Amino acid sequence: MFSQFSKRPWILAVIIALALIIWLVSGDRFVARDSVEPDAPVTTGLARVEVTWTEAQPMQRQHVVQGQIEAWRRVELRAQVSGSVRSLDQDKGNRVATDQLLLTLSAEDRPAMVARAEADVRQRDNDLTAAQRLRERNLISANELVRLESELARARADLESARLQLRNTRVTAPFSGIYDQRMVELGDFVQPGQSLLTLVDIDRLKVTAQIAQQQVAQLELGQPVRVELLDGRQLEGELHFIAAAADPGSRSFRIEVKVDNPDRLRLAGASATLHIATGETLAHRLSPALLSLDETGRHGVKWINDEQRVEFSQVQLVSVDNQGAWVSGLPERVALITLGQGFVEPGQQVDVHLAAEGN
């Protein structure tokens, strides 16, 4: 047989070619068995998500912002007249009453100016009295009487100015408070407008903050505010002022909170957190991880409707703390997607499973 192949080698080539064809055909049939038949129905698997049912609860809505504590009043007293510092009548840090003397400047020649002005007023007053008697007998003209009246009025004005100059050498407290700083020393010569000292009122405090334009509409004067200090202490206050116009740079509104400080705690200049109560609302408590952003950058939450399709609702953050976030804007009872929300889109039908208890 092999001798026949050696005599006719083309026969062996034909046999090998036929074997290759049979092997290729059988391989195609094997692959075809593992593929889907053209007429077979095609099924697409739904994305799997886990949900948790939550119900809205009534809670106190509040805005939380960072603020700065300031003294209720702070004034920088400046020199009204020139002169040397003659006496320091109070020490820094003292509590002073309204109109109490704080600092005295040298009087210079101001007492003499007052005396001259007083004498001039007396002289002008006597001249006018005499002229009025003469006028009754028509011995002087009406114009002369008017001139003397004008001179008396001018003399009285000069007297008041001289007395004011003398009075301004004594610097007194415009309100009761703490003598906080002094910028001059005994013997210093000061000019009008030069800073002398500062006086602060801390019987009441003012906490200032900036609030976003989206939230200012929910604020009203008199709303209660809880002021939390950095050391954990808390003070109670009320909203005292809301700016009528937003800051051009930040587009936020300045607010001020009035806080009583009967113990005169030294808090002015410190930072604080404001918790502004704005009324009761229904809200859901959830993990901040469930919040996502829409195309406009607003916060929202994905949930499942009755048709097992994904819904996306924009929400408002009512409050955020270490345990979670309170949000409004969702249905009163809702199935929140707790697992798989990053892989589904609004309107998509999904395979819904209830999350295990405690997840």
CSV table of C-alpha atoms in Angstrom, one decimal:
chain,number,residue,atom,x,y,z
A,1,MET,CA,0.0,0.0,0.0
A,2,PHE,CA,2.8,2.4,0.9
A,3,SER,CA,4.5,1.4,-2.3
A,4,GLN,CA,1.4,2.6,-4.2
A,5,PHE,CA,1.6,6.0,-2.3
A,6,SER,CA,5.2,6.2,-3.3
A,7,LYS,CA,4.4,5.6,-6.9
A,8,ARG,CA,1.4,7.9,-6.8
A,9,PRO,CA,2.2,10.7,-4.2
A,10,TRP,CA,-0.8,12.8,-5.3
A,11,ILE,CA,-3.1,10.3,-3.7
A,12,LEU,CA,-1.6,11.0,-0.3
A,13,ALA,CA,-2.1,14.7,-0.8
A,14,VAL,CA,-5.8,14.3,-1.7
A,15,ILE,CA,-6.4,12.2,1.5
A,16,ILE,CA,-4.7,14.8,3.7
A,17,ALA,CA,-6.8,17.6,2.1
A,18,LEU,CA,-10.0,15.7,2.7
A,19,ALA,CA,-9.1,15.1,6.3
A,20,LEU,CA,-8.5,18.8,6.9
A,21,ILE,CA,-11.9,19.7,5.3
A,22,ILE,CA,-13.7,17.2,7.5
A,23,TRP,CA,-11.9,18.7,10.7
A,24,LEU,CA,-12.8,22.3,9.8
A,25,VAL,CA,-16.4,21.4,9.2
A,26,SER,CA,-16.7,19.5,12.4
A,27,GLY,CA,-15.1,22.5,14.3
A,28,ASP,CA,-17.6,25.0,12.9
A,29,ARG,CA,-20.4,22.7,14.0
A,30,PHE,CA,-19.0,22.6,17.5
A,31,VAL,CA,-18.7,26.4,17.8
A,32,ALA,CA,-22.2,26.8,16.4
A,33,ARG,CA,-23.6,24.6,19.2
A,34,ASP,CA,-22.2,26.9,21.8
A,35,SER,CA,-23.7,30.1,20.2
A,36,VAL,CA,-27.2,31.4,20.4
A,37,GLU,CA,-29.5,30.3,17.6
A,38,PRO,CA,-30.7,33.2,15.4
A,39,ASP,CA,-34.3,32.5,16.2
A,40,ALA,CA,-33.8,32.0,20.0
A,41,PRO,CA,-35.3,34.7,22.3
A,42,VAL,CA,-32.7,37.2,23.8
A,43,THR,CA,-33.1,38.3,27.5
A,44,THR,CA,-31.3,41.3,29.0
A,45,GLY,CA,-30.5,41.2,32.8
A,46,LEU,CA,-31.8,44.2,34.9
A,47,ALA,CA,-29.3,46.0,37.1
A,48,ARG,CA,-29.7,44.9,40.7
A,49,VAL,CA,-30.1,47.5,43.5
A,50,GLU,CA,-30.9,47.3,47.2
A,51,VAL,CA,-33.3,49.7,48.8
A,52,THR,CA,-34.4,50.7,52.3
A,53,TRP,CA,-37.8,52.1,53.1
A,54,THR,CA,-37.7,55.4,55.1
A,55,GLU,CA,-40.5,57.7,56.3
A,56,ALA,CA,-40.3,61.4,56.8
A,57,GLN,CA,-40.2,62.7,60.4
A,58,PRO,CA,-41.0,66.1,61.8
A,59,MET,CA,-37.9,68.0,62.8
A,60,GLN,CA,-36.7,71.5,63.6
A,61,ARG,CA,-35.3,73.0,60.4
A,62,GLN,CA,-32.1,75.0,60.9
A,63,HIS,CA,-29.2,76.7,59.1
A,64,VAL,CA,-25.7,76.2,60.4
A,65,VAL,CA,-23.1,78.8,59.5
A,66,GLN,CA,-19.8,80.0,60.9
A,67,GLY,CA,-19.7,83.4,62.6
A,68,GLN,CA,-17.5,85.9,64.3
A,69,ILE,CA,-18.3,87.2,67.9
A,70,GLU,CA,-18.0,90.9,68.3
A,71,ALA,CA,-18.6,93.3,71.2
A,72,TRP,CA,-22.1,94.8,71.0
A,73,ARG,CA,-20.5,98.3,70.9
A,74,ARG,CA,-17.0,99.3,70.3
A,75,VAL,CA,-15.9,103.0,70.0
A,76,GLU,CA,-12.5,104.5,69.4
A,77,LEU,CA,-12.4,107.9,71.2
A,78,ARG,CA,-10.3,110.6,69.4
A,79,ALA,CA,-9.0,114.0,70.5
A,80,GLN,CA,-11.3,116.9,69.6
A,81,VAL,CA,-8.8,119.5,70.5
A,82,SER,CA,-5.0,119.8,70.6
A,83,GLY,CA,-3.1,119.6,73.9
A,84,SER,CA,-0.9,117.5,76.2
A,85,VAL,CA,-2.2,114.5,78.1
A,86,ARG,CA,-2.4,115.9,81.6
A,87,SER,CA,-3.8,112.9,83.5
A,88,LEU,CA,-4.9,109.3,82.9
A,89,ASP,CA,-8.0,109.1,85.0
A,90,GLN,CA,-8.8,105.4,84.6
A,91,ASP,CA,-6.6,102.2,84.1
A,92,LYS,CA,-7.0,99.9,81.1
A,93,GLY,CA,-9.4,97.0,81.8
A,94,ASN,CA,-11.5,99.0,84.3
A,95,ARG,CA,-15.3,98.9,84.0
A,96,VAL,CA,-16.6,102.5,83.6
A,97,ALA,CA,-20.0,104.1,83.7
A,98,THR,CA,-21.6,106.5,81.3
A,99,ASP,CA,-20.0,110.0,81.4
A,100,GLN,CA,-17.2,108.8,83.7
A,101,LEU,CA,-13.9,110.7,83.2
A,102,LEU,CA,-11.3,108.6,81.3
A,103,LEU,CA,-8.5,111.0,80.3
A,104,THR,CA,-7.8,114.8,80.6
A,105,LEU,CA,-5.9,117.1,78.2
A,106,SER,CA,-4.2,120.3,79.1
A,107,ALA,CA,-6.7,123.3,79.1
A,108,GLU,CA,-4.1,125.8,77.7
A,109,ASP,CA,-5.7,129.2,77.4
A,110,ARG,CA,-9.3,127.9,77.0
A,111,PRO,CA,-10.5,129.0,80.4
A,112,ALA,CA,-9.5,132.6,79.5
A,113,MET,CA,-11.3,132.3,76.2
A,114,VAL,CA,-14.4,131.3,78.0
A,115,ALA,CA,-14.1,134.2,80.4
A,116,ARG,CA,-13.6,136.7,77.6
A,117,ALA,CA,-16.6,135.3,75.7
A,118,GLU,CA,-18.8,135.5,78.8
A,119,ALA,CA,-17.8,139.2,79.3
A,120,ASP,CA,-18.6,139.9,75.6
A,121,VAL,CA,-22.0,138.4,75.9
A,122,ARG,CA,-22.8,140.5,79.0
A,123,GLN,CA,-21.7,143.6,77.2
A,124,ARG,CA,-23.7,142.9,74.1
A,125,ASP,CA,-26.7,142.0,76.2
A,126,ASN,CA,-26.5,145.4,78.0
A,127,ASP,CA,-26.1,147.3,74.7
A,128,LEU,CA,-29.2,145.6,73.3
A,129,THR,CA,-31.3,146.4,76.5
A,130,ALA,CA,-30.4,150.1,76.3
A,131,ALA,CA,-31.1,150.2,72.5
A,132,GLN,CA,-34.6,148.7,73.1
A,133,ARG,CA,-35.4,151.5,75.5
A,134,LEU,CA,-34.2,154.1,73.0
A,135,ARG,CA,-36.2,152.5,70.3
A,136,GLU,CA,-39.4,152.8,72.3
A,137,ARG,CA,-38.8,156.6,72.2
A,138,ASN,CA,-37.8,156.4,68.5
A,139,LEU,CA,-34.3,157.6,69.3
A,140,ILE,CA,-32.6,154.9,67.2
A,141,SER,CA,-33.5,153.2,64.0
A,142,ALA,CA,-34.9,149.8,63.6
A,143,ASN,CA,-31.7,148.7,61.6
A,144,GLU,CA,-29.5,149.7,64.6
A,145,LEU,CA,-31.6,147.5,66.9
A,146,VAL,CA,-31.3,144.6,64.5
A,147,ARG,CA,-27.5,145.0,64.3
A,148,LEU,CA,-27.2,144.9,68.1
A,149,GLU,CA,-29.3,141.7,68.2
A,150,SER,CA,-27.1,140.1,65.7
A,151,GLU,CA,-23.9,141.0,67.6
A,152,LEU,CA,-25.4,139.5,70.8
A,153,ALA,CA,-26.3,136.2,68.9
A,154,ARG,CA,-22.7,136.0,67.6
A,155,ALA,CA,-21.2,136.6,71.1
A,156,ARG,CA,-23.4,133.8,72.5
A,157,ALA,CA,-22.2,131.5,69.7
A,158,ASP,CA,-18.6,132.3,70.5
A,159,LEU,CA,-19.2,131.6,74.1
A,160,GLU,CA,-20.7,128.2,73.4
A,161,SER,CA,-17.7,127.4,71.1
A,162,ALA,CA,-15.2,128.4,73.8
A,163,ARG,CA,-17.0,126.3,76.4
A,164,LEU,CA,-17.1,123.3,74.0
A,165,GLN,CA,-13.3,123.6,73.5
A,166,LEU,CA,-12.8,123.6,77.2
A,167,ARG,CA,-15.2,120.7,77.7
A,168,ASN,CA,-13.4,118.6,75.1
A,169,THR,CA,-10.2,118.5,77.1
A,170,ARG,CA,-12.1,116.1,79.4
A,171,VAL,CA,-12.6,112.7,77.6
A,172,THR,CA,-15.6,110.8,79.1
A,173,ALA,CA,-17.3,107.5,78.4
A,174,PRO,CA,-20.2,107.8,76.0
A,175,PHE,CA,-21.7,104.5,77.4
A,176,SER,CA,-20.9,102.1,80.2
A,177,GLY,CA,-18.3,99.4,79.3
A,178,ILE,CA,-14.7,98.3,79.5
A,179,TYR,CA,-11.8,100.6,79.1
A,180,ASP,CA,-10.1,98.3,76.6
A,181,GLN,CA,-7.1,100.1,75.1
A,182,ARG,CA,-5.1,103.3,75.4
A,183,MET,CA,-3.0,104.7,72.6
A,184,VAL,CA,-1.3,107.6,74.4
A,185,GLU,CA,0.8,108.1,77.5
A,186,LEU,CA,1.0,110.8,80.1
A,187,GLY,CA,2.6,114.0,78.6
A,188,ASP,CA,2.0,113.1,74.9
A,189,PHE,CA,0.9,116.0,72.8
A,190,VAL,CA,-2.1,115.1,70.6
A,191,GLN,CA,-3.8,116.7,67.7
A,192,PRO,CA,-7.5,116.8,66.8
A,193,GLY,CA,-8.5,113.4,65.3
A,194,GLN,CA,-5.7,111.4,67.0
A,195,SER,CA,-6.8,108.1,68.6
A,196,LEU,CA,-6.7,108.2,72.4
A,197,LEU,CA,-8.5,105.0,73.7
A,198,THR,CA,-11.1,102.4,73.0
A,199,LEU,CA,-14.2,101.5,74.9
A,200,VAL,CA,-16.2,98.3,74.4
A,201,ASP,CA,-19.6,97.1,75.7
A,202,ILE,CA,-19.7,93.3,76.3
A,203,ASP,CA,-22.8,93.2,78.4
A,204,ARG,CA,-24.3,92.0,75.2
A,205,LEU,CA,-22.5,90.4,72.2
A,206,LYS,CA,-23.1,90.5,68.5
A,207,VAL,CA,-22.4,87.5,66.3
A,208,THR,CA,-22.0,88.3,62.6
A,209,ALA,CA,-22.1,85.8,59.7
A,210,GLN,CA,-22.8,85.6,56.0
A,211,ILE,CA,-25.7,83.4,54.7
A,212,ALA,CA,-26.2,82.2,51.2
A,213,GLN,CA,-28.8,83.9,49.0
A,214,GLN,CA,-30.7,80.6,48.7
A,215,GLN,CA,-31.3,80.5,52.4
A,216,VAL,CA,-31.9,84.2,53.3
A,217,ALA,CA,-35.6,84.0,52.4
A,218,GLN,CA,-36.2,81.5,55.2
A,219,LEU,CA,-34.9,84.0,57.9
A,220,GLU,CA,-37.0,86.4,60.0
A,221,LEU,CA,-36.0,88.9,62.6
A,222,GLY,CA,-36.4,87.4,66.1
A,223,GLN,CA,-35.8,83.8,65.2
A,224,PRO,CA,-34.0,81.9,68.0
A,225,VAL,CA,-30.3,81.1,67.4
A,226,ARG,CA,-28.0,78.8,69.3
A,227,VAL,CA,-24.4,80.0,69.4
A,228,GLU,CA,-21.9,77.1,69.9
A,229,LEU,CA,-18.4,78.2,71.0
A,230,LEU,CA,-15.2,76.4,70.1
A,231,ASP,CA,-14.9,74.9,73.6
A,232,GLY,CA,-18.4,73.4,73.4
A,233,ARG,CA,-20.2,76.0,75.5
A,234,GLN,CA,-23.5,77.3,74.1
A,235,LEU,CA,-25.3,80.7,74.3
A,236,GLU,CA,-28.8,81.6,73.3
A,237,GLY,CA,-29.6,84.5,71.1
A,238,GLU,CA,-32.0,85.9,68.5
A,239,LEU,CA,-31.6,87.1,64.9
A,240,HIS,CA,-31.2,90.9,65.2
A,241,PHE,CA,-30.3,92.1,61.7
A,242,ILE,CA,-30.6,90.9,58.1
A,243,ALA,CA,-28.9,92.9,55.3
A,244,ALA,CA,-31.2,94.3,52.7
A,245,ALA,CA,-28.6,93.8,49.9
A,246,ALA,CA,-26.1,91.0,49.2
A,247,ASP,CA,-22.4,91.5,49.3
A,248,PRO,CA,-21.3,92.1,45.6
A,249,GLY,CA,-18.4,89.7,45.9
A,250,SER,CA,-19.8,86.7,47.7
A,251,ARG,CA,-23.5,87.2,46.8
A,252,SER,CA,-24.3,86.4,50.5
A,253,PHE,CA,-26.2,88.4,53.1
A,254,ARG,CA,-24.7,89.7,56.4
A,255,ILE,CA,-26.7,88.8,59.5
A,256,GLU,CA,-26.3,89.7,63.1
A,257,VAL,CA,-27.3,87.8,66.2
A,258,LYS,CA,-27.9,89.4,69.5
A,259,VAL,CA,-26.6,87.5,72.5
A,260,ASP,CA,-27.0,88.5,76.2
A,261,ASN,CA,-23.7,88.2,78.1
A,262,PRO,CA,-24.6,88.9,81.8
A,263,ASP,CA,-21.4,87.2,83.0
A,264,ARG,CA,-19.3,89.5,80.7
A,265,LEU,CA,-17.4,86.6,79.2
A,266,ARG,CA,-14.5,87.7,77.2
A,267,LEU,CA,-15.5,86.2,73.9
A,268,ALA,CA,-15.3,89.2,71.5
A,269,GLY,CA,-13.1,88.3,68.5
A,270,ALA,CA,-13.7,84.5,68.8
A,271,SER,CA,-15.3,82.2,66.3
A,272,ALA,CA,-18.6,80.5,66.8
A,273,THR,CA,-21.1,78.2,65.0
A,274,LEU,CA,-24.6,79.5,64.5
A,275,HIS,CA,-27.6,77.2,64.5
A,276,ILE,CA,-30.5,79.2,63.3
A,277,ALA,CA,-34.0,77.6,63.8
A,278,THR,CA,-36.3,78.3,60.9
A,279,GLY,CA,-39.4,76.3,61.8
A,280,GLU,CA,-40.6,72.7,61.7
A,281,THR,CA,-40.5,70.5,58.5
A,282,LEU,CA,-40.8,66.9,57.4
A,283,ALA,CA,-37.5,65.4,56.5
A,284,HIS,CA,-35.7,62.1,55.9
A,285,ARG,CA,-32.6,61.1,57.8
A,286,LEU,CA,-30.0,59.4,55.6
A,287,SER,CA,-26.3,58.8,55.1
A,288,PRO,CA,-24.6,61.7,53.2
A,289,ALA,CA,-23.1,58.9,51.0
A,290,LEU,CA,-26.5,58.6,49.4
A,291,LEU,CA,-26.4,62.1,48.1
A,292,SER,CA,-25.4,62.7,44.5
A,293,LEU,CA,-25.3,65.7,42.1
A,294,ASP,CA,-27.4,66.4,39.0
A,295,GLU,CA,-26.2,68.1,35.9
A,296,THR,CA,-26.6,71.5,37.5
A,297,GLY,CA,-24.6,70.6,40.6
A,298,ARG,CA,-27.6,70.4,43.0
A,299,HIS,CA,-27.9,67.7,45.6
A,300,GLY,CA,-30.4,64.9,45.0
A,301,VAL,CA,-31.3,61.3,46.0
A,302,LYS,CA,-32.1,58.3,43.8
A,303,TRP,CA,-35.1,56.2,44.8
A,304,ILE,CA,-37.5,53.6,43.3
A,305,ASN,CA,-41.1,54.3,42.2
A,306,ASP,CA,-44.0,51.8,42.1
A,307,GLU,CA,-43.0,50.7,38.6
A,308,GLN,CA,-39.5,49.7,39.9
A,309,ARG,CA,-37.9,52.5,37.9
A,310,VAL,CA,-35.2,54.9,39.2
A,311,GLU,CA,-36.3,58.4,40.2
A,312,PHE,CA,-34.0,61.3,41.1
A,313,SER,CA,-35.3,64.1,43.3
A,314,GLN,CA,-33.5,67.3,44.2
A,315,VAL,CA,-33.4,67.7,48.0
A,316,GLN,CA,-32.6,70.5,50.4
A,317,LEU,CA,-30.1,69.9,53.3
A,318,VAL,CA,-32.0,70.7,56.4
A,319,SER,CA,-29.2,69.7,58.8
A,320,VAL,CA,-26.0,67.7,58.8
A,321,ASP,CA,-24.2,66.2,61.8
A,322,ASN,CA,-21.8,63.4,62.6
A,323,GLN,CA,-24.6,60.8,62.4
A,324,GLY,CA,-26.1,61.7,59.1
A,325,ALA,CA,-28.0,64.3,57.1
A,326,TRP,CA,-31.6,65.5,57.2
A,327,VAL,CA,-33.1,66.3,53.8
A,328,SER,CA,-36.4,67.6,52.6
A,329,GLY,CA,-38.0,67.3,49.1
A,330,LEU,CA,-38.7,63.5,49.0
A,331,PRO,CA,-42.1,61.7,49.2
A,332,GLU,CA,-43.3,61.1,52.7
A,333,ARG,CA,-42.5,57.4,52.4
A,334,VAL,CA,-39.8,56.4,49.9
A,335,ALA,CA,-37.6,53.4,48.9
A,336,LEU,CA,-34.1,54.8,48.9
A,337,ILE,CA,-31.4,53.1,46.8
A,338,THR,CA,-28.7,52.2,49.3
A,339,LEU,CA,-26.6,49.9,47.1
A,340,GLY,CA,-26.0,50.2,43.3
A,341,GLN,CA,-27.1,53.8,42.8
A,342,GLY,CA,-23.9,54.7,41.0
A,343,PHE,CA,-24.7,52.2,38.2
A,344,VAL,CA,-28.3,53.2,37.4
A,345,GLU,CA,-29.9,56.3,35.8
A,346,PRO,CA,-33.3,58.0,36.3
A,347,GLY,CA,-36.0,56.2,34.3
A,348,GLN,CA,-34.1,52.9,34.2
A,349,GLN,CA,-36.0,49.8,35.3
A,350,VAL,CA,-34.1,47.8,37.9
A,351,ASP,CA,-34.1,44.5,39.8
A,352,VAL,CA,-35.1,45.7,43.3
A,353,HIS,CA,-34.1,43.9,46.5
A,354,LEU,CA,-34.8,45.0,50.1
A,355,ALA,CA,-31.6,45.6,52.0
A,356,ALA,CA,-30.8,43.3,54.9
A,357,GLU,CA,-31.8,44.5,58.4
A,358,GLY,CA,-29.1,46.7,59.8
A,359,ASN,CA,-27.5,47.6,56.5
